[in-house]
PDB file of C-alpha atoms in Angstrom:
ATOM      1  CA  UNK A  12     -11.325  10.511  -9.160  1.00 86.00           C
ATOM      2  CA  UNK A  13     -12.019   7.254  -8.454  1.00 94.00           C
ATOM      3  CA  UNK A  14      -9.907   4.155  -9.510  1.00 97.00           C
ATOM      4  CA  UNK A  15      -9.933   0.592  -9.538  1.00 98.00           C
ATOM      5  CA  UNK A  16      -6.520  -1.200  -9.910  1.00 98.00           C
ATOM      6  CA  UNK A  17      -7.124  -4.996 -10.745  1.00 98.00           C
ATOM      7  CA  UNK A  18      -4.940  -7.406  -9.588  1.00 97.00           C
ATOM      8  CA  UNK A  19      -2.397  -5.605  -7.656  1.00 98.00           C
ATOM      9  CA  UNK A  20      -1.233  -7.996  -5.982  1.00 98.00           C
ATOM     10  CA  UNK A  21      -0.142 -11.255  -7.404  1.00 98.00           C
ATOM     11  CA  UNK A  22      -1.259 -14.422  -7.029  1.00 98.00           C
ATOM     12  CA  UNK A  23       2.105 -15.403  -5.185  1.00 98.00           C
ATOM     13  CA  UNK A  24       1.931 -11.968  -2.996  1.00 98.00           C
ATOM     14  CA  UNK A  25      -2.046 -12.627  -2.204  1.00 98.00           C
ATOM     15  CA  UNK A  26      -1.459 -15.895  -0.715  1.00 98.00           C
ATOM     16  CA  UNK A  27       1.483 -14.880   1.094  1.00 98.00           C
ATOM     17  CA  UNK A  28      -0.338 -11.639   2.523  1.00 98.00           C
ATOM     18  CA  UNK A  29      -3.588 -13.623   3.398  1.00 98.00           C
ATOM     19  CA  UNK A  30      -0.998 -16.561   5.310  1.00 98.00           C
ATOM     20  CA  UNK A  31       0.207 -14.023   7.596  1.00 97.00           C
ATOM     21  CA  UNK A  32      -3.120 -12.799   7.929  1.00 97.00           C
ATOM     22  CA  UNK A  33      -4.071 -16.635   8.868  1.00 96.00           C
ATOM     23  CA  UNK A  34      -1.939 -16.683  11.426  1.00 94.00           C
ATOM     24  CA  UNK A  35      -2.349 -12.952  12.984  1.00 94.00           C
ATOM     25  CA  UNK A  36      -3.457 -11.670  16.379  1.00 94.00           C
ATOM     26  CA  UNK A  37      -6.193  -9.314  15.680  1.00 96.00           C
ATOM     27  CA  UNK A  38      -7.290  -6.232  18.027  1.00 93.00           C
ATOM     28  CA  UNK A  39     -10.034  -3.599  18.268  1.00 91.00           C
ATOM     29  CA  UNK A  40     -10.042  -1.622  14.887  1.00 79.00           C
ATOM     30  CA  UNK A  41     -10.283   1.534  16.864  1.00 78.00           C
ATOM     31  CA  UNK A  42      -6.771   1.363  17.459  1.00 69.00           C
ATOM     32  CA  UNK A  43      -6.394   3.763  15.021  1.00 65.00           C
ATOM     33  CA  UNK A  44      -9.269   5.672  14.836  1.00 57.00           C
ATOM     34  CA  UNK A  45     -10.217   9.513  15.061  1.00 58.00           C
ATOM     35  CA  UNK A  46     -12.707  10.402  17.881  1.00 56.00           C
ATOM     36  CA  UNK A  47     -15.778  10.865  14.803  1.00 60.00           C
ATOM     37  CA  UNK A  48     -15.037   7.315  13.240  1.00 61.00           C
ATOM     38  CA  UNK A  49     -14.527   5.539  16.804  1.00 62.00           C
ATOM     39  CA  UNK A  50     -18.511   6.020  16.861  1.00 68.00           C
ATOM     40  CA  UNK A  51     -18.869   4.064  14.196  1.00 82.00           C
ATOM     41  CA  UNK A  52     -16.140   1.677  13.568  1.00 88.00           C
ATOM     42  CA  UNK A  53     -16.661  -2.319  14.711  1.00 93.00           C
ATOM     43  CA  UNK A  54     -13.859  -3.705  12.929  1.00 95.00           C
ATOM     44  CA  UNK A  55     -10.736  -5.372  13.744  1.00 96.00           C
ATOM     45  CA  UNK A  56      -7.230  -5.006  13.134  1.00 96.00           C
ATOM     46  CA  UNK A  57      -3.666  -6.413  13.299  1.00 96.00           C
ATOM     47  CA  UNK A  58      -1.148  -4.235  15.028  1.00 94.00           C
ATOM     48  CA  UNK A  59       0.366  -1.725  13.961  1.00 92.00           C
ATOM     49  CA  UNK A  60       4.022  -2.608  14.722  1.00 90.00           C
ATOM     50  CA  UNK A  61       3.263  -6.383  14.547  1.00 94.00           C
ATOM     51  CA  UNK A  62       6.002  -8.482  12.796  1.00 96.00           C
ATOM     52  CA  UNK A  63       3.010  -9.923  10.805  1.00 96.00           C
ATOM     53  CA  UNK A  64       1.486  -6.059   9.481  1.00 96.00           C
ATOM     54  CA  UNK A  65       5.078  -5.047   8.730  1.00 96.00           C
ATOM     55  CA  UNK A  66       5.801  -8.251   6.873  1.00 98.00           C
ATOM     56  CA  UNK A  67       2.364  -8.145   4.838  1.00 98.00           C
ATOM     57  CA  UNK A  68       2.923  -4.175   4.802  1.00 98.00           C
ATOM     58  CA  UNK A  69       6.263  -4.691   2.358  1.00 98.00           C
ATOM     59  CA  UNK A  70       4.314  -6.637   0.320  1.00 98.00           C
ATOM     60  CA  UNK A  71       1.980  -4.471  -0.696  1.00 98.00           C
ATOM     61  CA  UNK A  72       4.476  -1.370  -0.722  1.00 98.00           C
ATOM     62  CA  UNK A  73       6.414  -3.678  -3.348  1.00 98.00           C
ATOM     63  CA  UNK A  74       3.457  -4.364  -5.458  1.00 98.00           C
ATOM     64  CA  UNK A  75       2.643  -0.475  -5.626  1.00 98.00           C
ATOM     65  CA  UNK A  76       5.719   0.348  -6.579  1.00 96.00           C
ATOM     66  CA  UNK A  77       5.651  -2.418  -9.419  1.00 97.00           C
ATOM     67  CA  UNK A  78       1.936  -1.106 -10.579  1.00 97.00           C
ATOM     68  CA  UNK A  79       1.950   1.612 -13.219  1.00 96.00           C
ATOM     69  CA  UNK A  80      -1.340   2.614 -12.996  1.00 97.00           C
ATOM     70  CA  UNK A  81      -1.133   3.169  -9.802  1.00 98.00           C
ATOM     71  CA  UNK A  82       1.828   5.485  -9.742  1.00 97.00           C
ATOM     72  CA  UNK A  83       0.683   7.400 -12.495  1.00 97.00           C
ATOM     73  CA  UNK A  84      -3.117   7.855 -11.103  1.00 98.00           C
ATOM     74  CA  UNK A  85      -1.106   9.038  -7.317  1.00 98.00           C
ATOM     75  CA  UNK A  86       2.068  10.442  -7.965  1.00 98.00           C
ATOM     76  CA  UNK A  87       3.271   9.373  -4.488  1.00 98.00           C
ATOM     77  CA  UNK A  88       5.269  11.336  -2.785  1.00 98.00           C
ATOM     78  CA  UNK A  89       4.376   9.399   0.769  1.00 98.00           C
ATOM     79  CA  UNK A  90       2.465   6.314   1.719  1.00 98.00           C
ATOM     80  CA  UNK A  91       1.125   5.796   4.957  1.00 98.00           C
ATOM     81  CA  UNK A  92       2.073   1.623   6.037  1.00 97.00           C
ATOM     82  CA  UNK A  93      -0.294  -0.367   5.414  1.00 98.00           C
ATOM     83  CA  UNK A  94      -2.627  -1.472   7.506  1.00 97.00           C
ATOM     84  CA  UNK A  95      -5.154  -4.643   7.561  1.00 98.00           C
ATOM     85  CA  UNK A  96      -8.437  -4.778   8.476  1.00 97.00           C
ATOM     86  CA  UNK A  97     -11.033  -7.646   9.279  1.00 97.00           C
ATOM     87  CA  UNK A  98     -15.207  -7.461   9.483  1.00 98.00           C
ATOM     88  CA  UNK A  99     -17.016 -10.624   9.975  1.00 97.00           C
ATOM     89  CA  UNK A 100     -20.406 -11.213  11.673  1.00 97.00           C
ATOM     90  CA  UNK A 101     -22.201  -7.951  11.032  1.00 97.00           C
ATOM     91  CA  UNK A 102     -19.534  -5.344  11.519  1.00 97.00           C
ATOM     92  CA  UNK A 103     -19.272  -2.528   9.750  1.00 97.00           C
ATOM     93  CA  UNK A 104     -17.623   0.915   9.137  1.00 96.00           C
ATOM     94  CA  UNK A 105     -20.236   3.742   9.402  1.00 96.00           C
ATOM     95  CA  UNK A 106     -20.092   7.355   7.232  1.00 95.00           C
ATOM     96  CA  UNK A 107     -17.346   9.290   8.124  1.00 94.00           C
ATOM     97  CA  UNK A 108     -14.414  11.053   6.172  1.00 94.00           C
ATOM     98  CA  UNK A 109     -10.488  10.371   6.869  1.00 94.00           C
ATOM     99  CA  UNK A 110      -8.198  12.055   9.196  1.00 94.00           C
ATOM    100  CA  UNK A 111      -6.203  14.872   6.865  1.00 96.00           C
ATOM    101  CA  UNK A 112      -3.114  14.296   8.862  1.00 96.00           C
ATOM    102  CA  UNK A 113      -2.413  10.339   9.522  1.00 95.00           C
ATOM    103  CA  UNK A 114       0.668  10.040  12.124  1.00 94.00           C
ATOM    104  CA  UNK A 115       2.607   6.702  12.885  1.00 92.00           C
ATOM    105  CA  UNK A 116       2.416   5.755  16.498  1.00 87.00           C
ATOM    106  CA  UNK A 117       5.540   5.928  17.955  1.00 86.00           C
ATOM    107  CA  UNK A 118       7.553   7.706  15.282  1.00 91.00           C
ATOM    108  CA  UNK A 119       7.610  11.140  13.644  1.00 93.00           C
ATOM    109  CA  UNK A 120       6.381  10.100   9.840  1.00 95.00           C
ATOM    110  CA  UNK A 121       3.657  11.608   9.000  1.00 96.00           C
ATOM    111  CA  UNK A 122       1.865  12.342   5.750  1.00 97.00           C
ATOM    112  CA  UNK A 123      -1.629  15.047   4.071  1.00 98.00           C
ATOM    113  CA  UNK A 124      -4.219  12.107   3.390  1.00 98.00           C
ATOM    114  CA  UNK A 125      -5.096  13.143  -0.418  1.00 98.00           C
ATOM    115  CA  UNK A 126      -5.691   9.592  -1.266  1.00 98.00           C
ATOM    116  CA  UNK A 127      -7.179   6.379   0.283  1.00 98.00           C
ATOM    117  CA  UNK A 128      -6.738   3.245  -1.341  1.00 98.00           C
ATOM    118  CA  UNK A 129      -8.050  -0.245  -0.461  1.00 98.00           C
ATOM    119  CA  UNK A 130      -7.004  -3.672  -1.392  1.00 98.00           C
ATOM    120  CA  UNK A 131      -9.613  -6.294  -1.359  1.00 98.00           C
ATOM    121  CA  UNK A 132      -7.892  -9.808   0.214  1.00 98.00           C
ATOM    122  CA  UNK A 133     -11.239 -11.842   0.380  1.00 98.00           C
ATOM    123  CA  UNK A 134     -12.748 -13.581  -2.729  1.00 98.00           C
ATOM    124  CA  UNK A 135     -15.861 -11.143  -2.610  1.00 97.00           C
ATOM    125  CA  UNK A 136     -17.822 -14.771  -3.562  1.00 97.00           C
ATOM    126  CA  UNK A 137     -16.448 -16.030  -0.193  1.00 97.00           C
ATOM    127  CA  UNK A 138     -18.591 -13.297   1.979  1.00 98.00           C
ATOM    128  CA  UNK A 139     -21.727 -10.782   1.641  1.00 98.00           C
ATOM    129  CA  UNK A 140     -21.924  -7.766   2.412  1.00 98.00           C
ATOM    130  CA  UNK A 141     -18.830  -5.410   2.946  1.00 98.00           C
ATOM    131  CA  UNK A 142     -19.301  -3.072  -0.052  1.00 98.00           C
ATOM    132  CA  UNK A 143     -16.792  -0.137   0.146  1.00 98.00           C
ATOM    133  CA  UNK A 144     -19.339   2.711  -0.499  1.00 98.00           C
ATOM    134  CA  UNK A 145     -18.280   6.045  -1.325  1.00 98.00           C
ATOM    135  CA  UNK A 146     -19.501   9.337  -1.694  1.00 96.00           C
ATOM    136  CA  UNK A 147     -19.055  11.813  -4.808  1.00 89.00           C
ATOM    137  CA  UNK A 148     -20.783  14.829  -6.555  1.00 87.00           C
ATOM    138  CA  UNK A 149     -22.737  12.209  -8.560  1.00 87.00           C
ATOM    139  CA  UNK A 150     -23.912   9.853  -5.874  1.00 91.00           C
ATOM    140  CA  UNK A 151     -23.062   6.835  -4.362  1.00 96.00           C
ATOM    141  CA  UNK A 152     -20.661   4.398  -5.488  1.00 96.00           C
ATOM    142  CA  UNK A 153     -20.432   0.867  -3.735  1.00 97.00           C
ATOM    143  CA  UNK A 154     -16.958  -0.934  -4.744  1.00 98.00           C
ATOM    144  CA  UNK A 155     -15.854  -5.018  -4.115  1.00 98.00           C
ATOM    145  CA  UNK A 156     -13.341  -5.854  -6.455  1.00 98.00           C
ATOM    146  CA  UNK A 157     -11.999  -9.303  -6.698  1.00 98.00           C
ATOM    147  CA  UNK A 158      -9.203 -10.238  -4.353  1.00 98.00           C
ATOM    148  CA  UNK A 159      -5.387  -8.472  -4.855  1.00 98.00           C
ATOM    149  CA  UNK A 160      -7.648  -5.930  -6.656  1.00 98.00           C
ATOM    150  CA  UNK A 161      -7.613  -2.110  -5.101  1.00 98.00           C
ATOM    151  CA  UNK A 162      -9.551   0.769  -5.610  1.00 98.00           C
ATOM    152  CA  UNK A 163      -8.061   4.351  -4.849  1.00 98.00           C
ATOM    153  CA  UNK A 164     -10.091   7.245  -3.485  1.00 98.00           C
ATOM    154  CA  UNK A 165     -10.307  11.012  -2.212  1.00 97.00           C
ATOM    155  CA  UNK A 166      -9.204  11.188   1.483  1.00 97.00           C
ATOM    156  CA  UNK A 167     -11.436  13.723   1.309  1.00 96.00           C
ATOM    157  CA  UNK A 168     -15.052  11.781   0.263  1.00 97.00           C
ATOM    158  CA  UNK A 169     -17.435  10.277   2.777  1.00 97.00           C
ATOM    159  CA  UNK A 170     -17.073   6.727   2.446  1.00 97.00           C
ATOM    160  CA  UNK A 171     -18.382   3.318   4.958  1.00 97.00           C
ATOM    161  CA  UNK A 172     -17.955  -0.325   4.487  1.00 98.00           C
ATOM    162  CA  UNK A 173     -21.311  -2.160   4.847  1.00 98.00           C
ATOM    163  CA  UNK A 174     -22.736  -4.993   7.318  1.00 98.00           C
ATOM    164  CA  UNK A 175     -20.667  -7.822   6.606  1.00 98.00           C
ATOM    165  CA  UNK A 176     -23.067 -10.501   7.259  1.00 98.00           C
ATOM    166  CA  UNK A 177     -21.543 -14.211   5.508  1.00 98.00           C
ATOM    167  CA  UNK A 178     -18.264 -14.589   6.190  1.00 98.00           C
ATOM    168  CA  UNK A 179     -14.900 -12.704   6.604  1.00 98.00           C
ATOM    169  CA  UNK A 180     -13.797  -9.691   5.043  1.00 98.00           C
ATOM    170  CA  UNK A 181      -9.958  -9.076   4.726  1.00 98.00           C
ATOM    171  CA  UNK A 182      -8.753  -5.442   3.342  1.00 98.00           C
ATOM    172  CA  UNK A 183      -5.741  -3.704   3.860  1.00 98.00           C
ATOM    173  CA  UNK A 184      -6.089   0.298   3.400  1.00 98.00           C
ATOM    174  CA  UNK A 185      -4.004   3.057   3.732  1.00 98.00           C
ATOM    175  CA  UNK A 186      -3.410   6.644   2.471  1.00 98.00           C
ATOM    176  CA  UNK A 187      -0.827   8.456   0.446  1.00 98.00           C
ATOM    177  CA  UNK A 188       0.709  11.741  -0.277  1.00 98.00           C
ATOM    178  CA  UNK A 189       0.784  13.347  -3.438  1.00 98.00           C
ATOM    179  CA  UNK A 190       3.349  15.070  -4.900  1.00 98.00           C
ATOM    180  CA  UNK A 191       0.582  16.979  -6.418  1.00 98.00           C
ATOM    181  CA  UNK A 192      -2.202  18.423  -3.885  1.00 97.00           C
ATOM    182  CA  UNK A 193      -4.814  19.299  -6.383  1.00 97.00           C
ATOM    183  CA  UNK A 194      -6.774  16.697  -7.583  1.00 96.00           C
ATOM    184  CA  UNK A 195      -8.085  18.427 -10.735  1.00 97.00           C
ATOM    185  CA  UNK A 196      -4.283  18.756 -11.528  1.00 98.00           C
ATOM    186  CA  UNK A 197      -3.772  14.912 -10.972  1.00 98.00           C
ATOM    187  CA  UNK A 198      -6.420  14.119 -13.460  1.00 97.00           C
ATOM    188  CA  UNK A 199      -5.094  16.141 -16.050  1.00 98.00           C
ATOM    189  CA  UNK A 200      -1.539  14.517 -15.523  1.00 98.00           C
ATOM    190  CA  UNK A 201      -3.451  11.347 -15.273  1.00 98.00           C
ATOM    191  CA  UNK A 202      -5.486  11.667 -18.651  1.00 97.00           C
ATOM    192  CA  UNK A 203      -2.196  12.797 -20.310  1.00 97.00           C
ATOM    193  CA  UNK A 204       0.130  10.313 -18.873  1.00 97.00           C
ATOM    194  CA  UNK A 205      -2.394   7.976 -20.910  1.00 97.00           C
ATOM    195  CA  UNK A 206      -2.375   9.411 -23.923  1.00 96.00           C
ATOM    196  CA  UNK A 207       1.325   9.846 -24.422  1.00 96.00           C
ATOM    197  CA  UNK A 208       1.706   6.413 -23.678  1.00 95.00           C
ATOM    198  CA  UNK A 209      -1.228   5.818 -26.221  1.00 96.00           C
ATOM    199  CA  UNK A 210       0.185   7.508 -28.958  1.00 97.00           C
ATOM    200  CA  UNK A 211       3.614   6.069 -27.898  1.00 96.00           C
ATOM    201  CA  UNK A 212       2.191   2.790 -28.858  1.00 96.00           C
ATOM    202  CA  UNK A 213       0.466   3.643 -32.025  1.00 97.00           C
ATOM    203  CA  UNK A 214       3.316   5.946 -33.490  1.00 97.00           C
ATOM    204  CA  UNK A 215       6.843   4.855 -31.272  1.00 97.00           C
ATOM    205  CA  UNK A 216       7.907   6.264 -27.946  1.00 94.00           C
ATOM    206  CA  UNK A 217      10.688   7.548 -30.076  1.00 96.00           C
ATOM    207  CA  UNK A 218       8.125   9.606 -32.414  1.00 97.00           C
ATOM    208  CA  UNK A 219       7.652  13.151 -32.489  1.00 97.00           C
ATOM    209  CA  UNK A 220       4.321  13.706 -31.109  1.00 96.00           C
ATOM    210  CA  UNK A 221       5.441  10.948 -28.097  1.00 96.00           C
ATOM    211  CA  UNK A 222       8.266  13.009 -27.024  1.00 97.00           C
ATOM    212  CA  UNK A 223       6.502  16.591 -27.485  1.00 97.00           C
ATOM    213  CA  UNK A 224       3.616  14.943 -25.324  1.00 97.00           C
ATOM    214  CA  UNK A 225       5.709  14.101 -22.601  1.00 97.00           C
ATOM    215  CA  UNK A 226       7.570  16.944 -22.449  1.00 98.00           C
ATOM    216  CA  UNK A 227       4.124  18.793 -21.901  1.00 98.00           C
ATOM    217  CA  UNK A 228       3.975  16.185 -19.113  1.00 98.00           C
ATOM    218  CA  UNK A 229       6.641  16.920 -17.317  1.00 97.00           C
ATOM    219  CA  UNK A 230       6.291  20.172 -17.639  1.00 98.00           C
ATOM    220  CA  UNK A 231       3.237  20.958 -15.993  1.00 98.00           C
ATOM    221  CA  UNK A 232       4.607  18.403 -13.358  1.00 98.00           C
ATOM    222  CA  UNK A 233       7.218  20.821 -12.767  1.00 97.00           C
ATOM    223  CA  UNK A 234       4.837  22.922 -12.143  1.00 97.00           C
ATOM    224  CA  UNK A 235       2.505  21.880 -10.084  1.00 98.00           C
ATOM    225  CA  UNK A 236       4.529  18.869  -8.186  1.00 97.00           C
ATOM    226  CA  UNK A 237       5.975  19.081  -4.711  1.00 93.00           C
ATOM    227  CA  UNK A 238       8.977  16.751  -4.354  1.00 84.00           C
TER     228      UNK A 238
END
């Protein structure tokens, strides 16, 4: 499942993200690359461990946290910190697929990549290029949202950002672990998470149906969720 989250971030957490970005030190993007995307990756990157990624990092881990949607579609059980990313002048990101276990340097934290997300920083008016393109059963889709917007992804699809060839493309991406593994299951929680809070809106969260529906939830959560 693909989805796009609109305005994720705020217009008060956007500005504040893009500042630090403003005033960042940026290195090679295959900092944190596997050995298959290093042959294809011209990016760059802040730091890891830079006061300025750790800073802008919170930011966005507070804005998840705050964004319904996004919980709901995820289920997070662990999110990688997020990182920030910067293509200008005809660099790109070429097919590959994500690492299944992401490690943080210099610690022991690490997470099972089910999920990629993106957040676009960039007014996608402001550059050219830079479509997130992924991979399904159904073709191709090519993604640039509008800026604080995100899209979340299978780890597991085979995805590239295009040339960017007018301007500067800011992102920050990361991945996340699931307290569900199976993606089939987290579309079913996903689709019913949506309806109870549908017919919570049409008939009362306090109705029958509403509370019957979310037990069902929460049920096959039990289930199926590792926590």
């Amino acid at each position: 499942m693909m989805l796009p989250i609109p305005d994720l971030l705020d217009a008060d957490a956007l500005a504040r993200v893009r500042a630090l970005l403003a005033e960042a030190a940026w290195i090679d993007g295959n900092a944190t690359s596997g050995a298959q995307s290093a042959l294809s990756k011209r990016n760059r990157q802040l730091p890891e461990n830079s006061a300025a990624a750790r800073e802008a990092g919170g930011i966005v881990l507070a804005a998840l946290g705050n964004t319904p949607l996004f919980v709901a579609a995820a289920l997070p059980l662990k999110v990688f910190p997020p990182l920030f990313n910067r293509y200008e002048g005809g660099e790109a990101f070429g097919a590959h697929v994500d690492n299944a276990i992401r490690m943080q340097r210099g610690t022991d934290f690490r997470i099972r990549s089910d999920l990629s997300c993106t957040i676009f920083l960039s007014d996608p008016a402001d550059y050219d290029g830079g479509e997130l393109v992924v991979e399904g059963s159904d073709g191709e889709r090519r993604v640039k949202l509008g800026a604080g917007s995100a899209i979340l992804y299978p780890a597991s699809s085979v995805h590239r950002v295009e040339p960017v060839t007018r301007g500067v493309r800011l992102a920050s991406f990361f991945w996340l672990q699931s307290m569900v593994r199976s993606a089939e299951d987290r579309a079913i929680l996903f689709d019913l998470d949506r309806a109870v809070q549908r017919v919570g809106g049409e008939l009362g969260q306090g109705s029958r149906a509403a509370v019957e529906l979310t037990g069902v939830y929460h049920n096959l959560l039990r289930r199926w969720a590792d926590a």
